[in-house]
Amino acid sequence: MSTEIGQRAEEVAAQYLEEAGFKIIQRNWRNRWAEIDIVAIRSGVTHFIEVKYRKTATHGSGFDYITADKQQRLRRAAMMWMSDKAEDYQIDVIAVSGSAKPENLEYLPNAVSG
């Protein structure tokens, strides 16, 4: 996948979240051990959103690529980002397919349990 398509998928996801009432507070957060595509807040809950893009669903949707290992890495990244903050949080996943347009987006809230 080209970086340009991945960035477009993340942009579509961020627009969707903002229209749904989320406040984006950080995008593409990274440290040496972890990364988070989008960090957003809505109703006092911090959401860590993983964006998965797939051109086609031939080998599964973006949701199918959230393996047990990826779930563990997402939990670890959320905890690193939170560090000593005492906030409620959840981990969500957005799957974008095809031409990375809003109509090709699926949102799964609380996709990874803590």
mmCIF file of C-alpha atoms in Angstrom:
data_model
loop_
_atom_site.group_PDB
_atom_site.id
_atom_site.type_symbol
_atom_site.label_atom_id
_atom_site.label_comp_id
_atom_site.label_asym_id
_atom_site.label_seq_id
_atom_site.Cartn_x
_atom_site.Cartn_y
_atom_site.Cartn_z
ATOM 1 C CA MET A 1 0.000 0.000 0.000
ATOM 2 C CA SER A 2 1.308 3.395 -0.864
ATOM 3 C CA THR A 3 1.778 5.963 1.846
ATOM 4 C CA GLU A 4 -0.514 8.309 -0.080
ATOM 5 C CA ILE A 5 -3.453 5.855 0.005
ATOM 6 C CA GLY A 6 -2.901 5.134 3.694
ATOM 7 C CA GLN A 7 -2.832 8.849 4.476
ATOM 8 C CA ARG A 8 -6.031 9.347 2.474
ATOM 9 C CA ALA A 9 -7.731 6.547 4.451
ATOM 10 C CA GLU A 10 -6.668 8.192 7.731
ATOM 11 C CA GLU A 11 -7.940 11.564 6.502
ATOM 12 C CA VAL A 12 -11.330 10.032 5.609
ATOM 13 C CA ALA A 13 -11.439 8.391 9.060
ATOM 14 C CA ALA A 14 -10.595 11.672 10.831
ATOM 15 C CA GLN A 15 -13.306 13.530 8.911
ATOM 16 C CA TYR A 16 -15.825 10.830 9.809
ATOM 17 C CA LEU A 17 -14.902 11.056 13.490
ATOM 18 C CA GLU A 18 -15.137 14.862 13.565
ATOM 19 C CA GLU A 19 -18.573 14.729 11.911
ATOM 20 C CA ALA A 20 -19.607 12.169 14.557
ATOM 21 C CA GLY A 21 -18.694 14.597 17.348
ATOM 22 C CA PHE A 22 -15.179 13.480 18.199
ATOM 23 C CA LYS A 23 -12.429 16.007 18.897
ATOM 24 C CA ILE A 24 -9.180 14.855 17.284
ATOM 25 C CA ILE A 25 -6.354 15.578 19.698
ATOM 26 C CA GLN A 26 -3.482 13.776 17.977
ATOM 27 C CA ARG A 27 -2.716 11.929 14.763
ATOM 28 C CA ASN A 28 0.076 9.499 13.986
ATOM 29 C CA TRP A 29 1.487 9.377 17.512
ATOM 30 C CA ARG A 30 4.607 7.253 17.707
ATOM 31 C CA ASN A 31 7.343 6.383 20.093
ATOM 32 C CA ARG A 32 10.092 3.800 19.905
ATOM 33 C CA TRP A 33 7.770 0.885 20.702
ATOM 34 C CA ALA A 34 4.266 1.857 19.640
ATOM 35 C CA GLU A 35 2.068 3.887 17.313
ATOM 36 C CA ILE A 36 -1.495 5.159 17.271
ATOM 37 C CA ASP A 37 -3.216 6.413 14.120
ATOM 38 C CA ILE A 38 -5.754 8.757 15.739
ATOM 39 C CA VAL A 39 -6.375 9.859 19.329
ATOM 40 C CA ALA A 40 -9.752 11.527 19.839
ATOM 41 C CA ILE A 41 -12.091 12.478 22.677
ATOM 42 C CA ARG A 42 -15.871 12.293 22.833
ATOM 43 C CA SER A 43 -18.079 12.512 25.918
ATOM 44 C CA GLY A 44 -15.064 12.460 28.230
ATOM 45 C CA VAL A 45 -13.710 9.183 26.826
ATOM 46 C CA THR A 46 -10.361 9.017 25.045
ATOM 47 C CA HIS A 47 -10.531 6.877 21.889
ATOM 48 C CA PHE A 48 -7.476 5.295 20.293
ATOM 49 C CA ILE A 49 -8.398 4.582 16.693
ATOM 50 C CA GLU A 50 -6.574 2.172 14.427
ATOM 51 C CA VAL A 51 -7.259 2.783 10.734
ATOM 52 C CA LYS A 52 -6.924 -0.215 8.430
ATOM 53 C CA TYR A 53 -7.086 0.182 4.653
ATOM 54 C CA ARG A 54 -7.603 -2.645 2.186
ATOM 55 C CA LYS A 55 -8.063 -2.138 -1.541
ATOM 56 C CA THR A 56 -10.470 -5.076 -1.757
ATOM 57 C CA ALA A 57 -12.066 -7.534 0.657
ATOM 58 C CA THR A 58 -10.645 -10.512 -1.258
ATOM 59 C CA HIS A 59 -8.423 -11.434 1.689
ATOM 60 C CA GLY A 60 -10.721 -10.011 4.366
ATOM 61 C CA SER A 61 -11.742 -6.580 5.564
ATOM 62 C CA GLY A 62 -9.561 -4.253 7.566
ATOM 63 C CA PHE A 63 -11.173 -5.646 10.712
ATOM 64 C CA ASP A 64 -9.800 -9.091 9.893
ATOM 65 C CA TYR A 65 -6.261 -7.718 10.215
ATOM 66 C CA ILE A 66 -6.685 -6.843 13.890
ATOM 67 C CA THR A 67 -4.996 -10.013 15.095
ATOM 68 C CA ALA A 68 -4.408 -10.954 18.732
ATOM 69 C CA ASP A 69 -0.850 -9.642 18.384
ATOM 70 C CA LYS A 70 -2.090 -6.343 16.921
ATOM 71 C CA GLN A 71 -4.666 -6.043 19.725
ATOM 72 C CA GLN A 72 -1.895 -6.439 22.291
ATOM 73 C CA ARG A 73 0.205 -3.790 20.548
ATOM 74 C CA LEU A 74 -2.790 -1.421 20.486
ATOM 75 C CA ARG A 75 -3.382 -1.930 24.218
ATOM 76 C CA ARG A 76 0.300 -1.283 24.920
ATOM 77 C CA ALA A 77 0.304 1.849 22.754
ATOM 78 C CA ALA A 78 -2.795 3.179 24.518
ATOM 79 C CA MET A 79 -1.206 2.626 27.921
ATOM 80 C CA MET A 80 2.020 4.338 26.816
ATOM 81 C CA TRP A 81 0.105 7.319 25.501
ATOM 82 C CA MET A 82 -1.940 7.534 28.689
ATOM 83 C CA SER A 83 1.111 7.021 30.941
ATOM 84 C CA ASP A 84 -0.012 8.562 34.226
ATOM 85 C CA LYS A 85 -3.257 10.107 32.957
ATOM 86 C CA ALA A 86 -6.306 8.740 34.748
ATOM 87 C CA GLU A 87 -8.816 8.815 31.913
ATOM 88 C CA ASP A 88 -11.431 6.430 30.580
ATOM 89 C CA TYR A 89 -10.430 5.081 27.199
ATOM 90 C CA GLN A 90 -11.341 2.599 24.530
ATOM 91 C CA ILE A 91 -9.715 1.250 21.377
ATOM 92 C CA ASP A 92 -11.723 1.530 18.156
ATOM 93 C CA VAL A 93 -11.018 0.367 14.603
ATOM 94 C CA ILE A 94 -11.977 1.987 11.318
ATOM 95 C CA ALA A 95 -11.766 -0.114 8.150
ATOM 96 C CA VAL A 96 -11.531 1.750 4.855
ATOM 97 C CA SER A 97 -11.646 -0.059 1.540
ATOM 98 C CA GLY A 98 -11.637 0.598 -2.171
ATOM 99 C CA SER A 99 -10.983 4.177 -3.132
ATOM 100 C CA ALA A 100 -10.651 5.500 0.447
ATOM 101 C CA LYS A 101 -13.862 7.510 0.326
ATOM 102 C CA PRO A 102 -16.303 8.110 3.195
ATOM 103 C CA GLU A 103 -18.828 5.673 1.742
ATOM 104 C CA ASN A 104 -16.204 2.908 1.987
ATOM 105 C CA LEU A 105 -15.675 3.347 5.738
ATOM 106 C CA GLU A 106 -16.813 1.062 8.555
ATOM 107 C CA TYR A 107 -16.453 2.036 12.227
ATOM 108 C CA LEU A 108 -16.228 -0.531 15.031
ATOM 109 C CA PRO A 109 -16.239 1.146 18.449
ATOM 110 C CA ASN A 110 -14.559 -0.586 21.383
ATOM 111 C CA ALA A 111 -13.119 -3.190 19.014
ATOM 112 C CA VAL A 112 -10.296 -4.172 21.365
ATOM 113 C CA SER A 113 -11.112 -4.786 24.996
ATOM 114 C CA GLY A 114 -8.665 -3.578 27.616
#
